[in-house]
XYZ file of N, CA, C and O in Angstrom:
584
model
N -27.889 -4.642 2.222
C -26.404 -4.187 2.078
C -25.637 -4.424 3.122
O -24.416 -4.852 3.002
N -26.068 -4.213 4.440
C -25.400 -4.168 5.574
C -24.383 -5.654 5.907
O -23.931 -5.832 6.548
N -25.270 -6.676 5.416
C -24.982 -8.142 5.662
C -23.554 -8.503 4.851
O -23.021 -9.364 5.071
N -23.308 -7.904 3.905
C -22.185 -7.801 3.026
C -20.977 -7.881 3.909
O -20.692 -7.049 4.606
N -19.946 -8.800 3.611
C -18.496 -8.452 4.346
C -17.940 -7.250 3.944
O -17.936 -7.014 2.706
N -17.174 -6.582 4.827
C -16.684 -5.525 4.400
C -15.259 -5.620 4.221
O -14.781 -4.842 3.481
N -14.630 -6.860 4.411
C -13.372 -6.915 3.782
C -13.583 -8.088 2.749
O -14.253 -9.164 2.911
N -12.954 -7.838 1.469
C -13.626 -8.739 0.262
C -12.139 -9.137 -0.350
O -11.526 -8.288 -0.562
N -12.408 -10.341 -0.713
C -11.093 -10.887 -1.506
C -11.394 -10.446 -3.209
O -12.255 -10.281 -3.798
N -10.132 -9.529 -3.527
C -10.378 -8.940 -5.047
C -10.815 -7.449 -5.092
O -11.219 -7.324 -3.906
N -10.777 -7.123 -6.057
C -11.421 -5.537 -6.327
C -12.526 -5.655 -6.144
O -13.427 -6.325 -6.149
N -12.967 -4.486 -5.511
C -14.191 -3.685 -5.287
C -14.965 -3.345 -6.798
O -14.356 -2.929 -7.262
N -16.164 -3.544 -6.322
C -16.938 -3.130 -7.491
C -18.001 -1.799 -6.955
O -18.823 -2.172 -6.160
N -17.761 -0.790 -7.427
C -18.450 0.384 -6.891
C -20.344 0.167 -6.982
O -20.990 0.667 -6.054
N -20.692 -0.408 -8.133
C -21.912 -0.914 -8.297
C -22.436 -1.666 -6.988
O -23.658 -1.349 -6.669
N -21.746 -2.405 -6.638
C -22.446 -3.382 -5.315
C -22.494 -2.363 -4.068
O -23.498 -3.026 -3.321
N -21.943 -1.242 -4.027
C -22.006 -0.590 -2.871
C -22.999 0.604 -2.992
O -23.220 1.373 -2.049
N -23.446 0.570 -4.053
C -24.795 1.595 -4.561
C -25.913 1.352 -4.700
O -26.626 1.779 -5.234
N -25.989 -0.383 -4.500
C -27.236 -0.752 -5.092
C -28.494 -0.425 -4.150
O -29.357 -0.378 -4.561
N -28.063 -0.107 -2.791
C -29.378 0.042 -2.060
C -29.914 1.645 -2.911
O -29.295 2.476 -3.041
N -31.174 1.412 -2.283
C -32.021 2.875 -2.624
C -31.428 3.986 -1.905
O -31.112 3.644 -0.392
N -31.572 5.067 -2.179
C -31.373 6.396 -1.170
C -32.349 6.725 -0.637
O -33.541 6.497 -0.946
N -32.267 6.652 0.774
C -33.392 7.012 1.793
C -34.020 8.262 1.298
O -33.218 9.092 0.817
N -35.163 8.246 1.402
C -35.935 9.749 1.021
C -35.420 10.976 2.127
O -35.406 11.823 1.434
N -34.835 10.407 3.274
C -34.287 11.607 4.156
C -32.932 12.214 3.605
O -32.626 13.046 4.134
N -32.182 11.433 2.903
C -31.015 11.679 2.335
C -31.001 12.426 1.169
O -31.590 12.259 -0.089
N -30.365 13.790 1.190
C -30.384 14.646 0.060
C -28.721 14.917 -0.703
O -28.295 15.341 -1.486
N -28.026 13.785 -0.001
C -26.636 13.887 -0.241
C -26.152 12.363 -0.358
O -26.467 11.557 0.397
N -25.225 12.064 -1.442
C -24.618 10.957 -1.791
C -23.240 11.025 -1.903
O -22.901 11.655 -2.901
N -22.032 10.879 -0.820
C -20.908 11.185 -0.975
C -20.148 9.647 -1.095
O -20.276 8.906 -0.520
N -19.301 9.455 -2.372
C -18.557 8.334 -2.190
C -17.268 8.192 -2.628
O -16.886 9.801 -3.143
N -16.222 7.741 -2.083
C -14.709 8.088 -2.109
C -14.297 6.401 -2.975
O -14.840 5.544 -1.852
N -13.601 6.170 -3.521
C -13.123 4.799 -4.033
C -11.730 5.128 -4.307
O -11.310 6.030 -5.000
N -10.819 4.526 -3.468
C -9.490 4.515 -3.699
C -8.642 3.606 -4.963
O -9.515 2.293 -4.947
N -8.113 3.532 -5.686
C -7.615 2.853 -7.021
C -6.198 2.503 -6.598
O -5.295 3.227 -6.127
N -5.799 1.848 -7.290
C -4.550 1.334 -7.279
C -3.812 2.104 -8.637
O -4.270 2.170 -9.487
N -3.168 2.628 -8.257
C -2.240 3.644 -9.220
C -0.737 3.218 -9.857
O -0.157 2.376 -9.094
N -0.642 3.561 -10.955
C 0.630 2.776 -11.440
C 2.056 3.452 -11.074
O 3.407 3.077 -11.771
N 2.107 4.540 -10.244
C 3.510 4.959 -9.604
C 3.074 5.444 -8.418
O 2.233 5.662 -7.491
N 4.615 5.300 -7.707
C 4.433 5.635 -5.872
C 5.927 5.858 -5.854
O 6.935 5.230 -5.972
N 6.097 7.371 -5.185
C 7.445 7.792 -5.117
C 8.596 7.470 -5.898
O 9.464 7.345 -5.911
N 7.929 7.786 -7.747
C 8.887 7.714 -8.663
C 9.212 6.469 -8.989
O 9.654 5.677 -9.974
N 8.145 5.286 -8.309
C 8.389 3.949 -9.104
C 7.383 3.562 -9.720
O 6.449 4.041 -9.535
N 7.809 2.637 -10.801
C 6.524 2.280 -11.813
C 5.867 1.014 -11.099
O 6.678 -0.126 -10.796
N 4.577 0.821 -10.785
C 3.737 -0.036 -10.111
C 3.297 -0.763 -10.986
O 2.543 -0.368 -11.859
N 3.333 -1.912 -10.894
C 2.327 -2.933 -11.506
C 1.313 -3.485 -11.078
O 0.497 -3.997 -11.657
N 1.163 -3.291 -9.509
C 0.294 -3.746 -8.983
C 0.382 -3.711 -7.497
O 1.316 -3.458 -6.999
N -0.675 -4.380 -6.849
C -0.539 -4.100 -5.093
C -1.130 -5.581 -4.727
O -2.209 -5.930 -4.836
N -0.593 -5.707 -3.839
C -1.397 -6.910 -2.940
C -1.344 -6.417 -1.249
O -0.650 -5.702 -0.701
N -2.616 -6.658 -0.987
C -3.185 -6.034 0.523
C -3.367 -7.135 1.086
O -3.894 -8.185 0.751
N -2.600 -7.053 2.435
C -2.675 -8.177 3.344
C -3.539 -7.616 4.628
O -3.518 -6.508 4.991
N -4.149 -8.624 5.431
C -4.958 -8.016 6.589
C -5.168 -8.876 7.620
O -4.876 -10.126 7.422
N -4.981 -8.363 8.742
C -5.611 -9.393 9.705
C -7.047 -9.512 9.656
O -8.050 -8.411 10.110
N -7.853 -10.768 9.063
C -9.094 -10.514 8.485
C -9.972 -10.250 9.872
O -10.917 -9.536 9.604
N -9.953 -10.990 10.752
C -11.024 -10.840 12.063
C -11.032 -9.676 12.359
O -11.946 -8.732 12.607
N -9.662 -8.932 12.813
C -9.773 -7.474 13.192
C -10.138 -6.721 12.189
O -10.914 -5.401 12.549
N -9.786 -6.672 11.221
C -10.047 -5.557 10.053
C -11.468 -5.348 9.640
O -12.056 -4.519 9.615
N -12.361 -6.673 9.546
C -13.696 -6.896 9.456
C -14.208 -6.055 10.671
O -15.521 -5.322 10.508
N -13.988 -6.469 11.957
C -14.387 -5.762 12.982
C -14.460 -4.356 13.028
O -15.101 -3.601 13.312
N -13.126 -3.915 12.549
C -12.803 -2.207 12.791
C -13.628 -1.751 11.536
O -14.235 -0.374 11.699
N -13.491 -2.005 10.429
C -14.547 -1.719 9.208
C -16.085 -1.275 9.817
O -16.498 -0.228 9.575
N -16.614 -2.232 10.649
C -18.064 -2.174 11.013
C -17.992 -1.169 12.160
O -18.780 -0.579 12.154
N -16.894 -0.955 13.093
C -16.696 -0.142 14.014
C -16.798 1.518 13.283
O -17.444 2.232 13.897
N -16.177 1.666 12.067
C -15.992 2.782 11.551
C -17.099 3.074 10.891
O -17.507 4.279 11.199
N -17.974 2.449 10.344
C -19.432 2.601 9.971
C -20.226 3.247 11.201
O -21.164 4.063 10.963
N -20.430 2.355 12.274
C -21.093 2.817 13.395
C -20.748 4.134 14.016
O -21.438 4.785 14.375
N -19.207 4.435 14.064
C -18.990 5.706 14.344
C -19.082 7.040 13.614
O -19.503 7.918 13.802
N -19.095 6.579 12.479
C -19.391 7.669 11.525
C -20.983 7.869 11.174
O -21.430 9.126 11.613
N -21.592 7.187 11.666
C -23.323 7.181 11.767
C -23.541 7.958 12.772
O -24.468 9.014 12.943
N -23.118 7.592 13.724
C -23.359 8.416 15.369
C -22.647 9.621 15.466
O -23.423 10.694 15.695
N -21.464 9.752 14.865
C -20.866 11.068 14.761
C -21.553 12.251 13.800
O -21.644 13.378 14.287
N -21.840 11.723 12.535
C -22.277 12.641 11.671
C -23.968 12.414 10.994
O -24.383 13.495 10.397
N -24.538 11.628 11.891
C -26.019 11.564 11.419
C -25.903 10.995 10.012
O -26.820 11.907 9.529
N -25.229 10.010 9.604
C -25.325 9.566 8.064
C -25.546 8.130 8.264
O -25.480 7.690 9.392
N -25.699 7.452 7.170
C -25.784 6.111 6.992
C -24.133 5.814 6.273
O -23.856 6.513 5.092
N -23.448 5.018 6.632
C -22.303 4.769 6.181
C -22.082 3.394 5.801
O -22.613 2.305 6.484
N -21.234 3.139 4.747
C -20.963 1.690 4.215
C -19.230 1.949 3.881
O -19.186 2.803 3.278
N -18.544 0.954 4.385
C -17.254 0.899 4.040
C -16.815 -0.376 3.757
O -17.345 -1.407 4.161
N -15.706 -0.636 2.888
C -15.198 -1.932 2.665
C -13.917 -1.804 1.953
O -13.581 -0.498 1.342
N -13.142 -2.794 2.372
C -11.686 -2.628 1.615
C -11.398 -3.988 0.926
O -11.688 -5.292 1.734
N -10.639 -4.132 0.175
C -10.137 -5.247 -0.601
C -8.875 -5.992 -0.236
O -8.241 -5.294 0.481
N -8.629 -7.333 -0.243
C -7.503 -7.971 0.030
C -7.131 -9.134 -0.953
O -8.038 -9.158 -1.818
N -5.812 -9.355 -0.950
C -5.351 -9.725 -2.204
C -4.681 -9.046 -3.312
O -4.469 -7.811 -3.159
N -4.357 -9.687 -4.496
C -3.889 -8.982 -5.497
C -4.596 -7.965 -6.261
O -5.737 -8.627 -6.777
N -4.332 -6.832 -6.737
C -5.112 -5.908 -7.664
C -4.354 -5.509 -8.348
O -3.158 -5.262 -8.134
N -4.915 -5.098 -9.611
C -4.259 -4.450 -10.743
C -4.312 -3.043 -10.723
O -5.095 -2.350 -9.939
N -3.748 -2.243 -11.374
C -3.678 -0.805 -11.722
C -5.153 -0.256 -12.209
O -5.688 -1.378 -13.007
N -5.471 0.675 -11.343
C -6.843 1.163 -11.901
C -7.923 0.093 -10.929
O -9.553 0.686 -11.201
N -7.883 -0.937 -10.461
C -8.864 -1.485 -9.494
C -9.136 -0.956 -8.233
O -7.970 -0.174 -7.597
N -10.313 -0.797 -7.805
C -10.676 -0.307 -6.602
C -10.361 -1.346 -5.250
O -10.708 -2.216 -5.221
N -9.491 -0.589 -4.390
C -8.964 -1.297 -3.299
C -9.929 -0.818 -2.068
O -10.210 -1.513 -0.913
N -10.555 0.356 -2.019
C -11.180 0.737 -0.695
C -12.327 1.462 -1.274
O -12.409 2.413 -2.138
N -13.328 1.267 -0.600
C -14.851 2.347 -0.939
C -15.343 2.833 0.438
O -15.613 1.998 1.448
N -15.978 3.959 0.533
C -16.706 4.786 1.579
C -17.866 5.177 0.817
O -17.587 6.244 -0.318
N -19.272 4.678 1.233
C -20.251 5.547 0.565
C -20.925 5.875 1.935
O -21.657 5.571 2.731
N -21.352 7.368 1.976
C -22.079 8.019 2.817
C -23.448 8.461 2.179
O -23.233 9.409 1.316
N -24.308 8.283 2.853
C -25.767 8.880 2.565
C -26.323 9.799 3.513
O -26.409 8.979 4.901
N -26.486 10.975 3.499
C -26.802 11.942 4.419
C -27.858 12.914 3.934
O -27.907 13.125 2.890
N -28.545 13.775 5.133
C -29.317 14.723 4.970
C -28.755 16.029 4.097
O -29.628 16.420 3.157
N -27.221 16.487 4.267
C -26.944 17.379 3.625
C -25.623 17.166 3.003
O -24.856 16.145 3.581
N -24.847 17.975 2.042
C -23.366 17.701 1.747
C -22.375 17.814 2.675
O -21.612 17.335 2.572
N -22.677 18.706 3.323
C -21.651 19.416 4.213
C -21.131 18.015 5.227
O -19.836 17.875 5.245
N -22.233 17.475 5.842
C -21.939 16.493 7.026
C -21.244 14.919 6.145
O -20.547 14.392 6.510
N -22.120 15.039 4.882
C -21.477 13.887 3.863
C -20.001 13.962 3.398
O -19.562 13.178 3.728
N -19.563 14.886 3.106
C -18.162 15.525 2.995
C -17.111 14.915 4.000
O -16.335 14.377 4.167
N -17.607 15.606 5.588
C -16.951 15.460 6.540
C -16.818 13.808 6.890
O -15.856 13.598 7.043
N -17.844 13.104 6.937
C -18.053 11.827 6.935
C -17.229 11.163 6.176
O -16.362 10.181 6.648
N -17.383 11.380 5.013
C -16.570 10.769 4.031
C -15.044 10.773 4.310
O -14.211 9.557 4.411
N -14.783 12.041 4.258
C -13.126 12.149 4.619
C -12.783 11.561 6.110
O -11.719 10.893 6.218
N -13.589 11.660 6.895
C -13.299 10.960 8.330
C -13.075 9.477 8.182
O -12.474 8.828 8.667
N -13.983 9.013 7.615
C -14.159 7.397 7.484
C -12.715 6.827 6.635
O -12.432 5.891 7.141
N -12.530 7.451 5.509
C -11.242 7.247 4.849
C -10.047 7.561 5.616
O -8.985 6.503 5.877
N -10.102 8.373 6.325
C -8.682 8.617 6.998
C -8.435 7.817 8.286
O -7.669 7.498 8.594
N -9.746 7.233 8.712
C -9.898 6.648 10.211
C -9.474 4.959 9.499
O -8.815 4.282 10.175
N -10.099 4.839 8.277
C -9.695 3.319 7.670
C -8.174 3.295 7.852
O -7.391 2.435 7.914
N -7.143 4.314 7.216
C -5.835 4.252 7.434
C -5.202 4.121 8.227
O -4.304 3.703 8.487
N -5.924 4.621 9.604
C -5.310 4.742 10.857
C -5.670 3.665 11.743
O -4.941 3.319 12.728
N -6.927 2.861 11.456
C -7.300 1.882 12.757
C -7.429 0.610 11.825
O -7.717 -0.239 12.769
N -7.324 0.445 10.499
C -7.613 -1.060 10.059
C -6.287 -1.731 9.773
O -5.593 -1.230 9.181
N -6.154 -2.958 10.586
C -4.894 -3.578 10.082
C -4.782 -4.316 8.517
O -5.068 -5.502 8.439
N -4.312 -3.218 7.878
C -4.409 -3.814 6.356
C -2.788 -3.393 5.730
O -2.346 -1.887 6.109
N -2.038 -4.219 5.157
C -0.903 -3.893 4.843
C -0.707 -3.666 3.423
O -1.401 -4.750 2.944
N -0.094 -2.782 2.751
C 0.233 -2.999 1.305
C 1.373 -3.263 0.894
O 2.466 -2.840 1.440
N 1.465 -4.263 -0.103
C 2.577 -4.696 -0.826
C 2.624 -4.311 -2.087
O 1.882 -4.937 -3.046
N 3.654 -3.482 -2.485
C 3.488 -3.124 -3.973
C 4.342 -4.041 -4.865
O 5.471 -4.168 -4.247
N 4.132 -4.082 -6.026
C 4.752 -4.768 -7.109
C 5.258 -3.974 -7.994
O 4.484 -3.199 -8.818
N 6.407 -3.807 -8.658
C 6.837 -2.987 -9.331
C 7.206 -3.349 -10.826
O 7.511 -4.797 -10.817
N 7.401 -2.932 -11.752
C 7.589 -3.198 -12.692
C 8.595 -3.911 -13.173
O 8.679 -4.815 -13.825
N 9.859 -3.881 -12.381
C 10.796 -4.128 -12.381
C 11.120 -5.727 -11.990
O 11.941 -6.423 -11.805
N 9.844 -6.136 -11.442
C 9.544 -7.512 -10.717
C 9.747 -7.499 -9.132
O 9.693 -8.519 -8.498
N 10.188 -6.340 -8.600
C 10.805 -6.045 -7.020
C 9.402 -6.059 -6.308
O 8.292 -5.656 -6.794
N 9.256 -6.241 -5.190
C 8.036 -5.920 -4.196
C 8.598 -5.383 -2.891
O 9.730 -5.357 -2.437
N 7.630 -4.539 -2.628
C 8.177 -3.875 -1.166
C 7.081 -3.765 -0.317
O 5.774 -3.047 -0.868
N 6.723 -3.784 0.792
C 5.762 -3.458 1.760
C 5.826 -2.013 2.028
O 7.044 -1.556 2.487
N 4.804 -1.138 2.040
C 4.702 0.120 2.496
C 4.844 0.480 3.925
O 4.091 -0.338 4.607
N 5.587 1.646 4.438
C 5.584 1.899 5.811
C 3.728 2.171 6.053
O 3.644 2.745 5.351
N 3.796 1.554 7.007
C 2.233 2.096 7.538
C 2.383 3.285 9.073
O 3.310 3.571 9.193
N 1.143 3.099 9.540
C 1.066 3.725 10.880
C 0.793 2.963 11.904
O 0.063 1.875 11.717
N 1.122 3.509 13.374
C 0.970 2.298 14.448
C -0.607 2.597 14.272
O -1.440 3.730 14.232
N -1.421 1.522 14.493
C -3.207 0.917 14.557
C -3.441 1.662 15.512
O -2.911 1.531 16.824
N -4.559 2.594 15.477
C -5.080 3.470 16.534
C -6.519 2.558 16.848
O -7.274 2.347 15.665
N -7.174 2.939 17.803
C -8.339 2.505 18.235
C -9.445 3.492 17.741
O -9.173 4.692 17.541
N -10.581 3.114 16.981
C -11.642 3.793 16.306
C -11.850 4.735 17.390
O -12.113 6.033 16.968
N -12.153 4.494 18.277
C -12.634 5.458 18.995
C -11.816 6.639 19.628
O -12.242 8.031 19.928
N -10.733 6.767 19.155
C -9.723 7.965 19.683
C -9.218 8.677 18.468
O -8.814 9.802 18.598
N -10.083 8.433 17.294
C -9.752 9.151 16.166
C -10.983 10.183 15.977
O -11.980 10.033 16.456
């Protein structure tokens, strides 16, 4: 599984990221999947396009995996979609396998929060009325500072 690109064109499929067998030492499997929702700040949303600085985004996603593994003593896989996604499709996935649930939950939360702060991916919302808008982001931070 580690050979797959972490930045993927189109919607992510959860089964792709859960296909590796659970290690015998892992007593916990924590998964977060972010999906495109149909409303944002009172606006009816019809879809989302994710844009990325591909080289840097791929490198940052792998850095996040390595940092989560070192920090929480877990196995980590993270991925993010780019391109146009429809309502309900998966845009981001975090899979944590660890010895116990506590570090698994903590690692999962840390990984998704760090993706939002450290990976150069921009969201362009498409509204039901035909308008589009890029969402405000946060300044990109180095992974090691988070």
